[in-house]
Amino acid sequence: RVPSCMCALNLRVAFNYIYLHTDERRGKNMHTCCITLSPSLSGLCSLYTCVKSFLELGQHIWERCDTARALLQRGCPSDRLEDPRGSTVLLKNRRITFNPKEQRRQRQQGQVTQLQPQTVLLNLRPGEPQSFVVKFKRVEDYPIDLYYLMDLSFSMEVDLPSVKKLGADLMEEMRNTTSDFRMGFGAFVDKTVMPYISTAKDMLRNPCKRTEPWPCTPPFTYRHILSLTANGSLFTELVGGQRISGNLDFPEGGLDALMQAAVCEKQIGWRNVTRLLVFSTDAGFHFAGDGKLGGIVLPNDGKCHLHKNVYTKGNSQDYPSVAHVAETLREKNIQIIFAVTEEVRHLYEVHVLPKCAVGTLSNNSHNILQIIVEAYNALTSEVVMENSKLPPGYHISYTSRCKDRKLRRGEQGRRCSDISVGDEVSFNVSITAPLCVPAAQSPPRVVIKPQGYSEEVEVLLSPICECSCQKDAVPHSPTCSHGNGTLECGTCRCKEGRVGALCECDRAESGEAFDSYLCRRDNASEVCSGRGECVCGKCVCRKSGRKPVHAYYGEFCECSDFSCDQYRGQQCGGQGRCVCGACRCHAAFRGRACECPLSPESCLSQDKQICSGRGDCHCGACICHDNRFRGPTCELCPSCPSVCTLHRECVLCRAFSLGLNPKECETRCVHLNLTLVGQAGVLARVPPSPGLHRCMEVDTEGCRVHFLLRTGKKDDVHVALERECPSGPNVILITAALSASVVVLGVALLLLWKLLTGVHDRREFAHFQRELEQRRWDRRDNPIYRSAITTTVNPKYKEQ
């Protein structure tokens, strides 16, 4: 059995409303709580707590759920509406540190504030977002801790001298940013097992096999050398005593060193200030799973394992994954700077790490100071808000206003860039709760903070899942059938064995056959008209399966408020209320679908006549007497002459003595009140008004006549004496143009004839020349000449 306002068993969605309720079945009690969503405000809740005076017979108890306006219209008293709302309460709101004097005083007490507020309580109504503003400001002279983590494999030998003199130079440079700066130092190589290093005894003592200028130090996984200190000379001294080591493969054990440098806060000496970790190497890194090559299968546990400043679990635990390191750096608020060579830069430009910068080392790392300063400025000039994991169903969104005061949303709403010391930016955070869940599944808090900073905003979540009326429950209430139930939030929670809306029935005594008999209108009808269930001898009607907002009601569920006639796509034409299948129209309407207005206003024409005096108004529409007339008010007649045409003859005879003879004109046109004006432009300046017509007609001489006509009891006509008559043809111009055209055409034809004949003559002459050449021959070559001499050669002549 659930409390009456937990509302966790069933969900109905209907248009803009969400109904949370339990079903009322035989042998089950109904406990209701209503949370509804309105179109304008997500989360208007209205719960009526007096069922007896509000619901009609056969209605569900959960039908009390609706918007406040709808419930008030249905007769619910305003003092019986349950309408819980969400709220935002600032529990801790220490203001941001503004001036350096105040900052120095607060830093001594450890209370320098860059983030406001610090603790917020959100009372969350399901579906209704609650918002609050988070302000961030970079304060001046904020303390900085920097830990330098260096690869001491043999390939970094040329870089070590640059790091040795880094301490004093970096201390001097950072004085321009903060007066409270501390540095530390650590080194790493790789796991001391095969195949990462050679395990031969002489290689373990001196992995680089040399004695000059000095032998290499034995290999190690990670060694913490100097805790964070403000003594720059001590940094130079300890780093100056370091020697290079060596390993076999190209990748190094950098992730092991990063994990230990992050989690060993006490040994490193991290404070709750800006934390920077500089990672310097010229090689890649081993990650989770690579330990299997050396027979190491135990996962990295992410805990500190330093003994005498040496990592002791390097050979027994696998490398951590990149995601594991990223999560640890985020949790410890450490911002990392990768100072790597160009060859491996792409390996460290990963987007998994929360807040990092990558710089390219020169051949001997002489630019390491420049890399650190530029990376620090880049990291601190951007603020990125992040939050801890939200429970399923909860939603969080950010909008930001940065230095340019532009509003940013979505992922861009989480960040602001180009932030200098003293700049203040604001983030609007909005959190929305889902439907209510049991309290055990609700998170106690959500943490919001800027990446890389230790300050955070603690957001306490308090979902509103219960109604305030529950505290006024009346055990053994007389309303619930003489004490057979508890009256809670306007409904009865029955004792064991009692059923019914008011616990009026005994489950053992109430039989199904008897109950169904009471729920039939007659013997032939269905139980509750097939639209509900019979509970305790009474019909409990259900809602429509297609639209849950539609419900059946009545003693036998015979009525509905959604089966009335429709007009123009609306039930009861939108001018009435559907009651038990019939329209109850408003006072000014009638008809089966309230389609007929009683007022003739929709039939009035522009001159305020009903149907322009040409028809009758029936049910808000004009029925014209003459079929020639059309339009909503019978004002149109496509086959009728226009009003201008009807007055044309009278205007012409009265103003210009054209058309009708004088006697006929005087008889037919006496009704016109004629006014003559000089030019048509005067008529054009007359403003338009109802009943005024601008006319242009053509007279018997072909001239255009302009006049204004105002119809009424006596028609007023203003006629322009200036007519627009077409001018006659220009005979001289036409004759000249025609003559010129004939001459030009004749010349053109003559030239064309001359051209064609010339071409023809040339072709004929050329043909004649070819024929003449063919008829010429040499007389010595007369084709008909035959010689009289015959020469015969003796074939035997040469043999003799």
PDB file of C-alpha atoms in Angstrom, residues 300-500:
ATOM      1  CA  ASN A 300      45.560  -0.355 -11.457  1.00  0.00           C
ATOM      2  CA  ASP A 301      43.597   0.514  -8.307  1.00  0.00           C
ATOM      3  CA  GLY A 302      44.110   4.273  -8.522  1.00  0.00           C
ATOM      4  CA  LYS A 303      45.525   4.528  -4.977  1.00  0.00           C
ATOM      5  CA  CYS A 304      48.749   5.974  -3.615  1.00  0.00           C
ATOM      6  CA  HIS A 305      51.581   3.422  -3.241  1.00  0.00           C
ATOM      7  CA  LEU A 306      54.644   5.546  -2.387  1.00  0.00           C
ATOM      8  CA  HIS A 307      57.135   4.166   0.092  1.00  0.00           C
ATOM      9  CA  LYS A 308      60.122   6.353   0.767  1.00  0.00           C
ATOM     10  CA  ASN A 309      59.003   8.397  -2.259  1.00  0.00           C
ATOM     11  CA  VAL A 310      59.237   5.397  -4.613  1.00  0.00           C
ATOM     12  CA  TYR A 311      56.247   3.761  -6.372  1.00  0.00           C
ATOM     13  CA  THR A 312      56.107   0.193  -5.010  1.00  0.00           C
ATOM     14  CA  LYS A 313      53.319  -1.351  -7.136  1.00  0.00           C
ATOM     15  CA  GLY A 314      54.864  -0.700 -10.527  1.00  0.00           C
ATOM     16  CA  ASN A 315      55.663  -4.369 -11.166  1.00  0.00           C
ATOM     17  CA  SER A 316      52.446  -5.813  -9.712  1.00  0.00           C
ATOM     18  CA  GLN A 317      49.715  -3.514 -11.094  1.00  0.00           C
ATOM     19  CA  ASP A 318      48.941  -2.767 -14.734  1.00  0.00           C
ATOM     20  CA  TYR A 319      49.177   0.680 -16.266  1.00  0.00           C
ATOM     21  CA  PRO A 320      46.065   2.838 -15.729  1.00  0.00           C
ATOM     22  CA  SER A 321      43.848   3.687 -18.686  1.00  0.00           C
ATOM     23  CA  VAL A 322      43.706   7.180 -20.155  1.00  0.00           C
ATOM     24  CA  ALA A 323      40.088   7.546 -18.999  1.00  0.00           C
ATOM     25  CA  HIS A 324      41.065   6.469 -15.462  1.00  0.00           C
ATOM     26  CA  VAL A 325      43.808   9.097 -15.348  1.00  0.00           C
ATOM     27  CA  ALA A 326      41.443  11.729 -16.778  1.00  0.00           C
ATOM     28  CA  GLU A 327      38.807  11.009 -14.143  1.00  0.00           C
ATOM     29  CA  THR A 328      41.426  11.186 -11.367  1.00  0.00           C
ATOM     30  CA  LEU A 329      42.812  14.507 -12.635  1.00  0.00           C
ATOM     31  CA  ARG A 330      39.248  15.886 -12.809  1.00  0.00           C
ATOM     32  CA  GLU A 331      38.515  14.711  -9.273  1.00  0.00           C
ATOM     33  CA  LYS A 332      41.740  16.215  -7.917  1.00  0.00           C
ATOM     34  CA  ASN A 333      41.272  19.499  -9.856  1.00  0.00           C
ATOM     35  CA  ILE A 334      44.667  19.202 -11.568  1.00  0.00           C
ATOM     36  CA  GLN A 335      45.330  21.026 -14.830  1.00  0.00           C
ATOM     37  CA  ILE A 336      48.021  19.339 -16.892  1.00  0.00           C
ATOM     38  CA  ILE A 337      50.587  20.830 -19.302  1.00  0.00           C
ATOM     39  CA  PHE A 338      52.212  18.401 -21.759  1.00  0.00           C
ATOM     40  CA  ALA A 339      55.675  19.571 -22.868  1.00  0.00           C
ATOM     41  CA  VAL A 340      56.519  17.040 -25.598  1.00  0.00           C
ATOM     42  CA  THR A 341      58.491  16.843 -28.818  1.00  0.00           C
ATOM     43  CA  GLU A 342      56.925  17.375 -32.239  1.00  0.00           C
ATOM     44  CA  GLU A 343      57.116  13.641 -33.121  1.00  0.00           C
ATOM     45  CA  VAL A 344      54.765  12.566 -30.312  1.00  0.00           C
ATOM     46  CA  ARG A 345      52.640  15.698 -29.960  1.00  0.00           C
ATOM     47  CA  HIS A 346      49.638  14.031 -31.645  1.00  0.00           C
ATOM     48  CA  LEU A 347      49.604  11.325 -28.930  1.00  0.00           C
ATOM     49  CA  TYR A 348      48.956  13.879 -26.187  1.00  0.00           C
ATOM     50  CA  GLU A 349      46.365  15.987 -27.984  1.00  0.00           C
ATOM     51  CA  VAL A 350      43.553  13.877 -26.527  1.00  0.00           C
ATOM     52  CA  HIS A 351      40.141  15.315 -25.702  1.00  0.00           C
ATOM     53  CA  VAL A 352      39.507  12.874 -22.857  1.00  0.00           C
ATOM     54  CA  LEU A 353      41.560  14.809 -20.326  1.00  0.00           C
ATOM     55  CA  PRO A 354      39.498  17.474 -18.544  1.00  0.00           C
ATOM     56  CA  LYS A 355      41.691  20.549 -18.908  1.00  0.00           C
ATOM     57  CA  CYS A 356      45.110  20.368 -20.548  1.00  0.00           C
ATOM     58  CA  ALA A 357      47.464  22.229 -22.848  1.00  0.00           C
ATOM     59  CA  VAL A 358      50.167  20.855 -25.171  1.00  0.00           C
ATOM     60  CA  GLY A 359      53.453  22.597 -25.960  1.00  0.00           C
ATOM     61  CA  THR A 360      56.250  21.540 -28.317  1.00  0.00           C
ATOM     62  CA  LEU A 361      59.730  21.109 -26.791  1.00  0.00           C
ATOM     63  CA  SER A 362      62.820  22.236 -28.655  1.00  0.00           C
ATOM     64  CA  ASN A 363      65.784  19.892 -29.145  1.00  0.00           C
ATOM     65  CA  ASN A 364      67.248  20.568 -25.683  1.00  0.00           C
ATOM     66  CA  SER A 365      64.113  21.868 -23.896  1.00  0.00           C
ATOM     67  CA  HIS A 366      65.484  25.406 -23.656  1.00  0.00           C
ATOM     68  CA  ASN A 367      61.938  26.715 -24.308  1.00  0.00           C
ATOM     69  CA  ILE A 368      60.347  24.881 -21.370  1.00  0.00           C
ATOM     70  CA  LEU A 369      59.833  28.107 -19.394  1.00  0.00           C
ATOM     71  CA  GLN A 370      57.981  29.722 -22.303  1.00  0.00           C
ATOM     72  CA  ILE A 371      55.789  26.625 -22.711  1.00  0.00           C
ATOM     73  CA  ILE A 372      54.767  26.627 -19.027  1.00  0.00           C
ATOM     74  CA  VAL A 373      53.918  30.335 -18.947  1.00  0.00           C
ATOM     75  CA  GLU A 374      51.923  30.282 -22.192  1.00  0.00           C
ATOM     76  CA  ALA A 375      50.079  27.088 -21.227  1.00  0.00           C
ATOM     77  CA  TYR A 376      49.197  28.498 -17.796  1.00  0.00           C
ATOM     78  CA  ASN A 377      47.750  31.645 -19.378  1.00  0.00           C
ATOM     79  CA  ALA A 378      45.768  29.547 -21.871  1.00  0.00           C
ATOM     80  CA  LEU A 379      44.362  27.247 -19.170  1.00  0.00           C
ATOM     81  CA  THR A 380      43.354  29.981 -16.755  1.00  0.00           C
ATOM     82  CA  SER A 381      41.833  32.213 -19.453  1.00  0.00           C
ATOM     83  CA  GLU A 382      39.056  29.680 -20.130  1.00  0.00           C
ATOM     84  CA  VAL A 383      36.342  28.640 -17.683  1.00  0.00           C
ATOM     85  CA  VAL A 384      34.476  25.402 -18.412  1.00  0.00           C
ATOM     86  CA  MET A 385      31.666  24.354 -16.079  1.00  0.00           C
ATOM     87  CA  GLU A 386      31.114  20.663 -15.345  1.00  0.00           C
ATOM     88  CA  ASN A 387      28.871  18.699 -13.015  1.00  0.00           C
ATOM     89  CA  SER A 388      28.820  15.342 -11.325  1.00  0.00           C
ATOM     90  CA  LYS A 389      26.719  12.542 -12.793  1.00  0.00           C
ATOM     91  CA  LEU A 390      22.985  13.115 -12.694  1.00  0.00           C
ATOM     92  CA  PRO A 391      20.533  10.297 -11.958  1.00  0.00           C
ATOM     93  CA  PRO A 392      18.474   8.837 -14.819  1.00  0.00           C
ATOM     94  CA  GLY A 393      15.770  11.190 -16.014  1.00  0.00           C
ATOM     95  CA  TYR A 394      17.254  14.388 -14.598  1.00  0.00           C
ATOM     96  CA  HIS A 395      18.331  17.037 -17.076  1.00  0.00           C
ATOM     97  CA  ILE A 396      20.734  19.948 -16.673  1.00  0.00           C
ATOM     98  CA  SER A 397      21.382  22.810 -19.091  1.00  0.00           C
ATOM     99  CA  TYR A 398      23.690  25.830 -19.100  1.00  0.00           C
ATOM    100  CA  THR A 399      23.542  29.289 -20.604  1.00  0.00           C
ATOM    101  CA  SER A 400      26.413  31.727 -20.185  1.00  0.00           C
ATOM    102  CA  ARG A 401      27.136  35.429 -20.495  1.00  0.00           C
ATOM    103  CA  CYS A 402      30.839  36.039 -20.975  1.00  0.00           C
ATOM    104  CA  LYS A 403      32.824  39.247 -21.400  1.00  0.00           C
ATOM    105  CA  ASP A 404      31.022  40.133 -24.630  1.00  0.00           C
ATOM    106  CA  ARG A 405      27.634  39.756 -22.817  1.00  0.00           C
ATOM    107  CA  LYS A 406      26.318  37.510 -25.605  1.00  0.00           C
ATOM    108  CA  LEU A 407      24.011  34.686 -24.595  1.00  0.00           C
ATOM    109  CA  ARG A 408      25.389  31.207 -25.329  1.00  0.00           C
ATOM    110  CA  ARG A 409      23.445  27.949 -25.114  1.00  0.00           C
ATOM    111  CA  GLY A 410      24.079  24.215 -25.335  1.00  0.00           C
ATOM    112  CA  GLU A 411      27.681  23.072 -25.022  1.00  0.00           C
ATOM    113  CA  GLN A 412      28.875  26.631 -25.650  1.00  0.00           C
ATOM    114  CA  GLY A 413      26.823  27.676 -22.628  1.00  0.00           C
ATOM    115  CA  ARG A 414      29.243  25.749 -20.396  1.00  0.00           C
ATOM    116  CA  ARG A 415      32.330  27.787 -21.275  1.00  0.00           C
ATOM    117  CA  CYS A 416      33.729  31.308 -21.393  1.00  0.00           C
ATOM    118  CA  SER A 417      37.075  32.153 -23.006  1.00  0.00           C
ATOM    119  CA  ASP A 418      39.559  35.035 -22.887  1.00  0.00           C
ATOM    120  CA  ILE A 419      39.003  35.631 -19.177  1.00  0.00           C
ATOM    121  CA  SER A 420      41.524  37.955 -17.519  1.00  0.00           C
ATOM    122  CA  VAL A 421      42.229  38.606 -13.856  1.00  0.00           C
ATOM    123  CA  GLY A 422      39.329  40.588 -12.415  1.00  0.00           C
ATOM    124  CA  ASP A 423      36.785  39.549 -15.088  1.00  0.00           C
ATOM    125  CA  GLU A 424      33.472  38.172 -13.870  1.00  0.00           C
ATOM    126  CA  VAL A 425      31.277  35.813 -15.896  1.00  0.00           C
ATOM    127  CA  SER A 426      27.945  34.207 -15.067  1.00  0.00           C
ATOM    128  CA  PHE A 427      26.323  30.866 -15.891  1.00  0.00           C
ATOM    129  CA  ASN A 428      22.608  30.179 -15.640  1.00  0.00           C
ATOM    130  CA  VAL A 429      22.110  26.563 -14.542  1.00  0.00           C
ATOM    131  CA  SER A 430      18.716  24.905 -15.013  1.00  0.00           C
ATOM    132  CA  ILE A 431      17.841  21.470 -13.592  1.00  0.00           C
ATOM    133  CA  THR A 432      14.658  19.546 -14.370  1.00  0.00           C
ATOM    134  CA  ALA A 433      13.435  16.554 -12.388  1.00  0.00           C
ATOM    135  CA  PRO A 434      11.663  13.604 -14.047  1.00  0.00           C
ATOM    136  CA  LEU A 435       8.556  11.890 -12.754  1.00  0.00           C
ATOM    137  CA  CYS A 436       8.790  11.075  -9.085  1.00  0.00           C
ATOM    138  CA  VAL A 437      10.954   8.144  -8.047  1.00  0.00           C
ATOM    139  CA  PRO A 438      11.347   6.552  -4.620  1.00  0.00           C
ATOM    140  CA  ALA A 439      13.453   8.613  -2.254  1.00  0.00           C
ATOM    141  CA  ALA A 440      16.155   5.920  -2.090  1.00  0.00           C
ATOM    142  CA  GLN A 441      16.885   6.488  -5.780  1.00  0.00           C
ATOM    143  CA  SER A 442      17.113  10.249  -5.503  1.00  0.00           C
ATOM    144  CA  PRO A 443      20.666  11.649  -5.268  1.00  0.00           C
ATOM    145  CA  PRO A 444      21.448  13.706  -2.183  1.00  0.00           C
ATOM    146  CA  ARG A 445      23.351  16.310  -4.190  1.00  0.00           C
ATOM    147  CA  VAL A 446      24.920  17.360  -7.480  1.00  0.00           C
ATOM    148  CA  VAL A 447      28.267  19.149  -7.620  1.00  0.00           C
ATOM    149  CA  ILE A 448      28.911  21.913 -10.178  1.00  0.00           C
ATOM    150  CA  LYS A 449      32.359  23.432 -10.565  1.00  0.00           C
ATOM    151  CA  PRO A 450      34.728  24.954 -13.138  1.00  0.00           C
ATOM    152  CA  GLN A 451      37.241  22.464 -14.519  1.00  0.00           C
ATOM    153  CA  GLY A 452      40.612  22.655 -12.846  1.00  0.00           C
ATOM    154  CA  TYR A 453      39.402  24.611  -9.809  1.00  0.00           C
ATOM    155  CA  SER A 454      38.763  23.296  -6.316  1.00  0.00           C
ATOM    156  CA  GLU A 455      35.786  25.516  -5.557  1.00  0.00           C
ATOM    157  CA  GLU A 456      32.380  24.004  -6.241  1.00  0.00           C
ATOM    158  CA  VAL A 457      28.661  24.600  -5.959  1.00  0.00           C
ATOM    159  CA  GLU A 458      26.791  21.962  -3.977  1.00  0.00           C
ATOM    160  CA  VAL A 459      23.238  21.533  -5.298  1.00  0.00           C
ATOM    161  CA  LEU A 460      20.870  19.677  -2.978  1.00  0.00           C
ATOM    162  CA  LEU A 461      17.949  18.051  -4.799  1.00  0.00           C
ATOM    163  CA  SER A 462      14.572  17.792  -3.101  1.00  0.00           C
ATOM    164  CA  PRO A 463      11.873  16.390  -5.435  1.00  0.00           C
ATOM    165  CA  ILE A 464       8.295  17.385  -4.641  1.00  0.00           C
ATOM    166  CA  CYS A 465       6.506  14.040  -4.772  1.00  0.00           C
ATOM    167  CA  GLU A 466       3.963  14.357  -1.974  1.00  0.00           C
ATOM    168  CA  CYS A 467       0.951  16.544  -1.398  1.00  0.00           C
ATOM    169  CA  SER A 468       0.765  18.772   1.651  1.00  0.00           C
ATOM    170  CA  CYS A 469      -2.780  17.610   2.328  1.00  0.00           C
ATOM    171  CA  GLN A 470      -1.427  14.216   3.436  1.00  0.00           C
ATOM    172  CA  LYS A 471      -0.509  15.583   6.830  1.00  0.00           C
ATOM    173  CA  ASP A 472      -4.186  16.353   7.490  1.00  0.00           C
ATOM    174  CA  ALA A 473      -5.291  12.716   7.136  1.00  0.00           C
ATOM    175  CA  VAL A 474      -8.255  11.733   9.365  1.00  0.00           C
ATOM    176  CA  PRO A 475      -8.107   8.091  10.547  1.00  0.00           C
ATOM    177  CA  HIS A 476     -11.462   6.318  10.948  1.00  0.00           C
ATOM    178  CA  SER A 477     -13.222   9.227   9.281  1.00  0.00           C
ATOM    179  CA  PRO A 478     -17.068   9.229   9.432  1.00  0.00           C
ATOM    180  CA  THR A 479     -17.004  10.198   5.746  1.00  0.00           C
ATOM    181  CA  CYS A 480     -15.567   6.796   4.882  1.00  0.00           C
ATOM    182  CA  SER A 481     -18.705   4.814   5.772  1.00  0.00           C
ATOM    183  CA  HIS A 482     -18.635   5.391   9.535  1.00  0.00           C
ATOM    184  CA  GLY A 483     -14.921   4.970  10.081  1.00  0.00           C
ATOM    185  CA  ASN A 484     -14.108   2.183   7.625  1.00  0.00           C
ATOM    186  CA  GLY A 485     -11.242   4.132   6.152  1.00  0.00           C
ATOM    187  CA  THR A 486      -8.842   7.051   6.470  1.00  0.00           C
ATOM    188  CA  LEU A 487      -9.828  10.309   4.759  1.00  0.00           C
ATOM    189  CA  GLU A 488      -6.629  11.439   3.116  1.00  0.00           C
ATOM    190  CA  CYS A 489      -6.404  14.231   0.529  1.00  0.00           C
ATOM    191  CA  GLY A 490     -10.129  14.079  -0.095  1.00  0.00           C
ATOM    192  CA  THR A 491     -10.377  10.335  -0.737  1.00  0.00           C
ATOM    193  CA  CYS A 492     -10.856   7.299   1.435  1.00  0.00           C
ATOM    194  CA  ARG A 493      -8.119   4.761   2.045  1.00  0.00           C
ATOM    195  CA  CYS A 494     -10.191   1.782   3.091  1.00  0.00           C
ATOM    196  CA  LYS A 495      -9.504  -0.779   5.739  1.00  0.00           C
ATOM    197  CA  GLU A 496      -8.707  -4.339   4.783  1.00  0.00           C
ATOM    198  CA  GLY A 497     -11.813  -6.010   3.396  1.00  0.00           C
ATOM    199  CA  ARG A 498     -13.665  -2.790   2.492  1.00  0.00           C
ATOM    200  CA  VAL A 499     -14.057  -1.517  -1.070  1.00  0.00           C
ATOM    201  CA  GLY A 500     -15.773   1.363  -2.821  1.00  0.00           C
TER     202      GLY A 500
END
